[in-house]
């Protein structure tokens, strides 16, 4: 990466890259962010637009690319309409005004994980999961008391509808929504709530955890494992034998989830601390290493490059299922980079670049 960056910058400064044909624009684009880190569907649209006026591009192929993009976009719109009906039917947004109601952004997460038309089932399930994860996260971070959170954590961990009786009304609605969606996957949601509760205890007790302790819990609380396990289970090529070997992918899911956590913390830590949240990896790093925020962020960037190398090294596959699953592993940190690396919390603050990309990806077709 360092060698390629230095060479490309040198070519740009020397004027060795021609102005015509779009090559200079592509080099500048690659220097801004490595192509392997970019969100694929966003990159598709950018490349199609960049090909306009390039006489080296086959015009028939370009027209096919535009038609394909618009047809798939229509499919996305249909999926989002169906999800909107599901979300409205739950009436959680009307009754729980404290949490981040972000259905289009949640669908964009799922679309970023797997954009292919045939993966519609994965997108639908992942969007529903992310909607509920956001609600639960906000209950733990900003709304519930420690006693209420203990009751909720126990209820989810036991996966028992009778435990709902002890919950306040707003938690009953949330628990029932989870129960209806994933009653066969209850133990994974139990792990998720335990990780949120651990963070809530750190906050309420005014404690800054050690880096290793924070990350081991953060791998779960960022929701990487639950997203990946559901993605694996809804794959069209899943077999009983493939399900048995899922635990063998633990190390790969770890690299993906660590990057997810680091991108999130680097982008949201300032805003979340202001609203009253647990210290993030940046603050834990400053506390444990005794360095400034600037130094901590610089060293965490290097750590992120390390985990990108680990993730890239794992990308080999022998079957359609492995290819599908490995691609989602990479797309999770790509999505995190998209939401958190440009304007801070591009998910919590649903405007600016995030809003523009939602419009382009879901609602605005490419002009033929």
PDB file of N, CA, C and O in Angstrom, residues 14-41:
ATOM      1  N   UNK A  14       3.851  14.596 -11.311  1.00  0.00           N
ATOM      2  CA  UNK A  14       4.689  14.783 -12.504  1.00  0.00           C
ATOM      3  C   UNK A  14       3.857  15.020 -13.756  1.00  0.00           C
ATOM      4  O   UNK A  14       4.396  15.369 -14.809  1.00  0.00           O
ATOM      5  N   UNK A  15       2.553  14.771 -13.660  1.00  0.00           N
ATOM      6  CA  UNK A  15       1.702  14.911 -14.837  1.00  0.00           C
ATOM      7  C   UNK A  15       1.805  13.721 -15.776  1.00  0.00           C
ATOM      8  O   UNK A  15       1.462  13.818 -16.954  1.00  0.00           O
ATOM      9  N   UNK A  16       2.290  12.580 -15.237  1.00  0.00           N
ATOM     10  CA  UNK A  16       2.447  11.379 -16.071  1.00  0.00           C
ATOM     11  C   UNK A  16       1.118  10.700 -16.375  1.00  0.00           C
ATOM     12  O   UNK A  16       1.029   9.877 -17.276  1.00  0.00           O
ATOM     13  N   UNK A  17       0.090  11.014 -15.578  1.00  0.00           N
ATOM     14  CA  UNK A  17      -1.228  10.422 -15.802  1.00  0.00           C
ATOM     15  C   UNK A  17      -2.019  11.346 -16.717  1.00  0.00           C
ATOM     16  O   UNK A  17      -2.213  12.522 -16.396  1.00  0.00           O
ATOM     17  N   UNK A  18      -2.476  10.866 -17.872  1.00  0.00           N
ATOM     18  CA  UNK A  18      -3.176  11.740 -18.826  1.00  0.00           C
ATOM     19  C   UNK A  18      -4.482  12.291 -18.269  1.00  0.00           C
ATOM     20  O   UNK A  18      -5.168  11.631 -17.484  1.00  0.00           O
ATOM     21  N   UNK A  19      -4.814  13.496 -18.694  1.00  0.00           N
ATOM     22  CA  UNK A  19      -6.057  14.146 -18.250  1.00  0.00           C
ATOM     23  C   UNK A  19      -7.275  13.520 -18.921  1.00  0.00           C
ATOM     24  O   UNK A  19      -8.357  13.489 -18.356  1.00  0.00           O
ATOM     25  N   UNK A  20      -7.105  13.017 -20.129  1.00  0.00           N
ATOM     26  CA  UNK A  20      -8.230  12.459 -20.881  1.00  0.00           C
ATOM     27  C   UNK A  20      -8.397  10.973 -20.584  1.00  0.00           C
ATOM     28  O   UNK A  20      -7.481  10.310 -20.094  1.00  0.00           O
ATOM     29  N   UNK A  21      -9.589  10.467 -20.904  1.00  0.00           N
ATOM     30  CA  UNK A  21      -9.844   9.039 -20.760  1.00  0.00           C
ATOM     31  C   UNK A  21     -10.268   8.612 -19.373  1.00  0.00           C
ATOM     32  O   UNK A  21     -10.564   7.449 -19.144  1.00  0.00           O
ATOM     33  N   UNK A  22     -10.297   9.537 -18.414  1.00  0.00           N
ATOM     34  CA  UNK A  22     -10.777   9.212 -17.078  1.00  0.00           C
ATOM     35  C   UNK A  22      -9.763   8.549 -16.166  1.00  0.00           C
ATOM     36  O   UNK A  22     -10.062   8.266 -15.003  1.00  0.00           O
ATOM     37  N   UNK A  23      -8.539   8.278 -16.664  1.00  0.00           N
ATOM     38  CA  UNK A  23      -7.558   7.575 -15.841  1.00  0.00           C
ATOM     39  C   UNK A  23      -7.110   8.419 -14.652  1.00  0.00           C
ATOM     40  O   UNK A  23      -6.972   7.918 -13.532  1.00  0.00           O
ATOM     41  N   UNK A  24      -6.905   9.713 -14.880  1.00  0.00           N
ATOM     42  CA  UNK A  24      -6.469  10.576 -13.791  1.00  0.00           C
ATOM     43  C   UNK A  24      -7.520  10.627 -12.667  1.00  0.00           C
ATOM     44  O   UNK A  24      -7.192  10.603 -11.480  1.00  0.00           O
ATOM     45  N   UNK A  25      -8.787  10.669 -13.066  1.00  0.00           N
ATOM     46  CA  UNK A  25      -9.873  10.677 -12.085  1.00  0.00           C
ATOM     47  C   UNK A  25      -9.880   9.377 -11.278  1.00  0.00           C
ATOM     48  O   UNK A  25     -10.096   9.374 -10.067  1.00  0.00           O
ATOM     49  N   UNK A  26      -9.606   8.253 -11.952  1.00  0.00           N
ATOM     50  CA  UNK A  26      -9.586   6.970 -11.257  1.00  0.00           C
ATOM     51  C   UNK A  26      -8.411   6.866 -10.293  1.00  0.00           C
ATOM     52  O   UNK A  26      -8.542   6.312  -9.191  1.00  0.00           O
ATOM     53  N   UNK A  27      -7.261   7.409 -10.684  1.00  0.00           N
ATOM     54  CA  UNK A  27      -6.094   7.392  -9.797  1.00  0.00           C
ATOM     55  C   UNK A  27      -6.372   8.234  -8.553  1.00  0.00           C
ATOM     56  O   UNK A  27      -6.091   7.821  -7.420  1.00  0.00           O
ATOM     57  N   UNK A  28      -6.937   9.430  -8.755  1.00  0.00           N
ATOM     58  CA  UNK A  28      -7.269  10.299  -7.621  1.00  0.00           C
ATOM     59  C   UNK A  28      -8.272   9.622  -6.693  1.00  0.00           C
ATOM     60  O   UNK A  28      -8.185   9.722  -5.462  1.00  0.00           O
ATOM     61  N   UNK A  29      -9.211   8.914  -7.280  1.00  0.00           N
ATOM     62  CA  UNK A  29     -10.227   8.191  -6.511  1.00  0.00           C
ATOM     63  C   UNK A  29      -9.587   7.085  -5.672  1.00  0.00           C
ATOM     64  O   UNK A  29      -9.924   6.902  -4.493  1.00  0.00           O
ATOM     65  N   UNK A  30      -8.652   6.351  -6.268  1.00  0.00           N
ATOM     66  CA  UNK A  30      -7.976   5.272  -5.544  1.00  0.00           C
ATOM     67  C   UNK A  30      -7.085   5.811  -4.434  1.00  0.00           C
ATOM     68  O   UNK A  30      -6.950   5.187  -3.376  1.00  0.00           O
ATOM     69  N   UNK A  31      -6.464   6.966  -4.659  1.00  0.00           N
ATOM     70  CA  UNK A  31      -5.616   7.565  -3.625  1.00  0.00           C
ATOM     71  C   UNK A  31      -6.436   8.055  -2.439  1.00  0.00           C
ATOM     72  O   UNK A  31      -5.954   8.078  -1.304  1.00  0.00           O
ATOM     73  N   UNK A  32      -7.654   8.459  -2.701  1.00  0.00           N
ATOM     74  CA  UNK A  32      -8.528   8.934  -1.627  1.00  0.00           C
ATOM     75  C   UNK A  32      -8.854   7.818  -0.651  1.00  0.00           C
ATOM     76  O   UNK A  32      -8.888   8.020   0.568  1.00  0.00           O
ATOM     77  N   UNK A  33      -9.092   6.614  -1.180  1.00  0.00           N
ATOM     78  CA  UNK A  33      -9.411   5.447  -0.356  1.00  0.00           C
ATOM     79  C   UNK A  33      -9.139   4.191  -1.182  1.00  0.00           C
ATOM     80  O   UNK A  33      -9.535   4.130  -2.339  1.00  0.00           O
ATOM     81  N   UNK A  34      -8.435   3.204  -0.600  1.00  0.00           N
ATOM     82  CA  UNK A  34      -8.172   1.967  -1.359  1.00  0.00           C
ATOM     83  C   UNK A  34      -9.471   1.343  -1.870  1.00  0.00           C
ATOM     84  O   UNK A  34     -10.468   1.300  -1.156  1.00  0.00           O
ATOM     85  N   UNK A  35      -9.446   0.872  -3.102  1.00  0.00           N
ATOM     86  CA  UNK A  35     -10.655   0.301  -3.697  1.00  0.00           C
ATOM     87  C   UNK A  35     -11.179  -0.881  -2.884  1.00  0.00           C
ATOM     88  O   UNK A  35     -12.386  -1.107  -2.818  1.00  0.00           O
ATOM     89  N   UNK A  36     -10.282  -1.636  -2.282  1.00  0.00           N
ATOM     90  CA  UNK A  36     -10.701  -2.794  -1.496  1.00  0.00           C
ATOM     91  C   UNK A  36     -11.469  -2.399  -0.240  1.00  0.00           C
ATOM     92  O   UNK A  36     -12.131  -3.234   0.368  1.00  0.00           O
ATOM     93  N   UNK A  37     -11.363  -1.135   0.173  1.00  0.00           N
ATOM     94  CA  UNK A  37     -12.078  -0.674   1.359  1.00  0.00           C
ATOM     95  C   UNK A  37     -13.410  -0.017   1.015  1.00  0.00           C
ATOM     96  O   UNK A  37     -14.176   0.330   1.903  1.00  0.00           O
ATOM     97  N   UNK A  38     -13.662   0.180  -0.256  1.00  0.00           N
ATOM     98  CA  UNK A  38     -14.865   0.916  -0.658  1.00  0.00           C
ATOM     99  C   UNK A  38     -16.099   0.018  -0.678  1.00  0.00           C
ATOM    100  O   UNK A  38     -16.015  -1.172  -0.963  1.00  0.00           O
ATOM    101  N   UNK A  39     -17.228   0.624  -0.409  1.00  0.00           N
ATOM    102  CA  UNK A  39     -18.510  -0.064  -0.484  1.00  0.00           C
ATOM    103  C   UNK A  39     -18.794  -0.384  -1.952  1.00  0.00           C
ATOM    104  O   UNK A  39     -18.818   0.502  -2.805  1.00  0.00           O
ATOM    105  N   UNK A  40     -19.027  -1.652  -2.251  1.00  0.00           N
ATOM    106  CA  UNK A  40     -19.065  -2.093  -3.645  1.00  0.00           C
ATOM    107  C   UNK A  40     -20.160  -1.417  -4.462  1.00  0.00           C
ATOM    108  O   UNK A  40     -19.929  -0.973  -5.586  1.00  0.00           O
ATOM    109  N   UNK A  41     -21.368  -1.350  -3.917  1.00  0.00           N
ATOM    110  CA  UNK A  41     -22.467  -0.795  -4.705  1.00  0.00           C
ATOM    111  C   UNK A  41     -22.257   0.693  -4.977  1.00  0.00           C
ATOM    112  O   UNK A  41     -22.592   1.197  -6.053  1.00  0.00           O
TER     113      UNK A  41
END
